[in-house]
PDB file of C-alpha atoms in Angstrom:
ATOM      1  CA  MET N   1      18.529  77.063 127.476  1.00  0.00           C
ATOM      2  CA  ASN N   2      18.722  79.764 124.799  1.00  0.00           C
ATOM      3  CA  GLN N   3      21.984  81.062 126.298  1.00  0.00           C
ATOM      4  CA  ILE N   4      23.559  77.623 126.199  1.00  0.00           C
ATOM      5  CA  TYR N   5      22.495  77.197 122.582  1.00  0.00           C
ATOM      6  CA  GLN N   6      24.085  80.535 121.631  1.00  0.00           C
ATOM      7  CA  TYR N   7      27.245  79.631 123.522  1.00  0.00           C
ATOM      8  CA  VAL N   8      27.474  76.343 121.631  1.00  0.00           C
ATOM      9  CA  LEU N   9      26.965  78.150 118.320  1.00  0.00           C
ATOM     10  CA  VAL N  10      29.793  80.564 119.119  1.00  0.00           C
ATOM     11  CA  LEU N  11      32.078  77.678 120.052  1.00  0.00           C
ATOM     12  CA  MET N  12      31.212  75.888 116.832  1.00  0.00           C
ATOM     13  CA  ARG N  13      32.047  79.002 114.789  1.00  0.00           C
ATOM     14  CA  ILE N  14      35.394  79.333 116.554  1.00  0.00           C
ATOM     15  CA  LEU N  15      36.216  75.681 115.915  1.00  0.00           C
ATOM     16  CA  LYS N  16      35.259  76.067 112.274  1.00  0.00           C
ATOM     17  CA  LEU N  17      37.567  79.083 111.905  1.00  0.00           C
ATOM     18  CA  LEU N  18      40.435  77.213 113.550  1.00  0.00           C
ATOM     19  CA  LEU N  19      39.882  74.217 111.299  1.00  0.00           C
ATOM     20  CA  MET N  20      39.774  76.427 108.195  1.00  0.00           C
ATOM     21  CA  SER N  21      42.951  78.141 109.299  1.00  0.00           C
ATOM     22  CA  ARG N  22      44.698  74.790 109.749  1.00  0.00           C
ATOM     23  CA  MET N  23      43.516  73.679 106.321  1.00  0.00           C
ATOM     24  CA  ILE N  24      44.988  76.840 104.748  1.00  0.00           C
ATOM     25  CA  TYR N  25      48.290  76.239 106.540  1.00  0.00           C
ATOM     26  CA  ASN N  26      48.480  72.645 105.291  1.00  0.00           C
ATOM     27  CA  TYR N  27      47.454  73.699 101.788  1.00  0.00           C
ATOM     28  CA  THR N  28      50.196  76.340 101.836  1.00  0.00           C
ATOM     29  CA  LYS N  29      52.836  73.739 102.637  1.00  0.00           C
ATOM     30  CA  THR N  30      51.556  71.510  99.840  1.00  0.00           C
ATOM     31  CA  VAL N  31      51.707  74.360  97.332  1.00  0.00           C
ATOM     32  CA  LEU N  32      55.224  75.313  98.403  1.00  0.00           C
ATOM     33  CA  GLU N  33      56.382  71.714  98.042  1.00  0.00           C
ATOM     34  CA  ARG N  34      54.875  71.459  94.568  1.00  0.00           C
ATOM     35  CA  VAL N  35      56.418  74.692  93.265  1.00  0.00           C
ATOM     36  CA  SER N  36      59.814  74.136  94.848  1.00  0.00           C
ATOM     37  CA  PHE N  37      61.254  73.233  91.435  1.00  0.00           C
ATOM     38  CA  ASP N  38      61.157  76.965  90.546  1.00  0.00           C
ATOM     39  CA  ALA N  39      62.699  79.423  93.025  1.00  0.00           C
ATOM     40  CA  LYS N  40      60.866  82.435  91.575  1.00  0.00           C
ATOM     41  CA  LEU N  41      57.487  80.728  91.829  1.00  0.00           C
ATOM     42  CA  PHE N  42      58.347  79.463  95.306  1.00  0.00           C
ATOM     43  CA  CYS N  43      59.098  83.020  96.474  1.00  0.00           C
ATOM     44  CA  LYS N  44      55.860  84.281  94.956  1.00  0.00           C
ATOM     45  CA  GLU N  45      53.789  81.606  96.693  1.00  0.00           C
ATOM     46  CA  LEU N  46      55.597  82.264  99.961  1.00  0.00           C
ATOM     47  CA  GLU N  47      54.706  85.961  99.729  1.00  0.00           C
ATOM     48  CA  LYS N  48      51.050  85.037  99.218  1.00  0.00           C
ATOM     49  CA  ALA N  49      51.139  82.663 102.169  1.00  0.00           C
ATOM     50  CA  LEU N  50      52.560  85.290 104.501  1.00  0.00           C
ATOM     51  CA  LYS N  51      49.608  87.550 103.713  1.00  0.00           C
ATOM     52  CA  MET N  52      47.038  84.835 104.503  1.00  0.00           C
ATOM     53  CA  LEU N  53      48.429  83.039 107.533  1.00  0.00           C
ATOM     54  CA  LEU N  54      47.996  83.943 111.176  1.00  0.00           C
ATOM     55  CA  PRO N  55      51.077  85.000 113.182  1.00  0.00           C
ATOM     56  CA  TYR N  56      51.471  81.665 114.970  1.00  0.00           C
ATOM     57  CA  GLU N  57      51.114  79.849 111.636  1.00  0.00           C
ATOM     58  CA  ILE N  58      53.874  82.003 110.166  1.00  0.00           C
ATOM     59  CA  GLU N  59      56.115  80.884 113.020  1.00  0.00           C
ATOM     60  CA  GLN N  60      55.258  77.252 112.296  1.00  0.00           C
ATOM     61  CA  LEU N  61      55.792  77.772 108.580  1.00  0.00           C
ATOM     62  CA  THR N  62      59.174  79.369 109.254  1.00  0.00           C
ATOM     63  CA  GLU N  63      60.306  76.274 111.137  1.00  0.00           C
ATOM     64  CA  TRP N  64      58.993  74.047 108.376  1.00  0.00           C
ATOM     65  CA  LEU N  65      60.722  76.189 105.720  1.00  0.00           C
ATOM     66  CA  LEU N  66      64.070  76.028 107.485  1.00  0.00           C
ATOM     67  CA  ASN N  67      63.886  72.228 107.430  1.00  0.00           C
ATOM     68  CA  PHE N  68      62.422  71.991 103.928  1.00  0.00           C
ATOM     69  CA  THR N  69      65.037  74.289 102.357  1.00  0.00           C
ATOM     70  CA  MET N  70      68.009  72.906 104.274  1.00  0.00           C
ATOM     71  CA  GLU N  71      69.455  71.298 101.171  1.00  0.00           C
ATOM     72  CA  LYS N  72      67.864  73.656  98.655  1.00  0.00           C
ATOM     73  CA  PRO N  73      70.045  76.815  98.656  1.00  0.00           C
ATOM     74  CA  GLU N  74      68.193  78.208  95.640  1.00  0.00           C
ATOM     75  CA  LEU N  75      65.044  78.425  97.799  1.00  0.00           C
ATOM     76  CA  ARG N  76      66.815  79.816 100.861  1.00  0.00           C
ATOM     77  CA  LYS N  77      67.091  83.227  99.183  1.00  0.00           C
ATOM     78  CA  CYS N  78      63.290  83.533  99.539  1.00  0.00           C
ATOM     79  CA  LEU N  79      63.636  83.208 103.280  1.00  0.00           C
ATOM     80  CA  LEU N  80      66.249  85.944 103.373  1.00  0.00           C
ATOM     81  CA  ASN N  81      64.026  88.260 101.307  1.00  0.00           C
ATOM     82  CA  GLU N  82      61.102  87.755 103.710  1.00  0.00           C
ATOM     83  CA  SER N  83      63.001  88.518 106.924  1.00  0.00           C
TER      84      SER N  83
END
């Protein structure tokens, strides 16, 4: 029984980490949307995000950024600087 309890605790910790990670990813998108009025600030926040996110989240964010900046050429330069 003790082994099962420990296994459940480990699973709960993993789920908590995944949930926290997802929350950070969603928060990052919100921040980027809110600062998109200023290209310099947008680039700065994007740099911060790239340091915090996991590799698969960076891939997801890249896709989101390509769509989000499609009609915002002033923000596209941030994407070029990060490549």
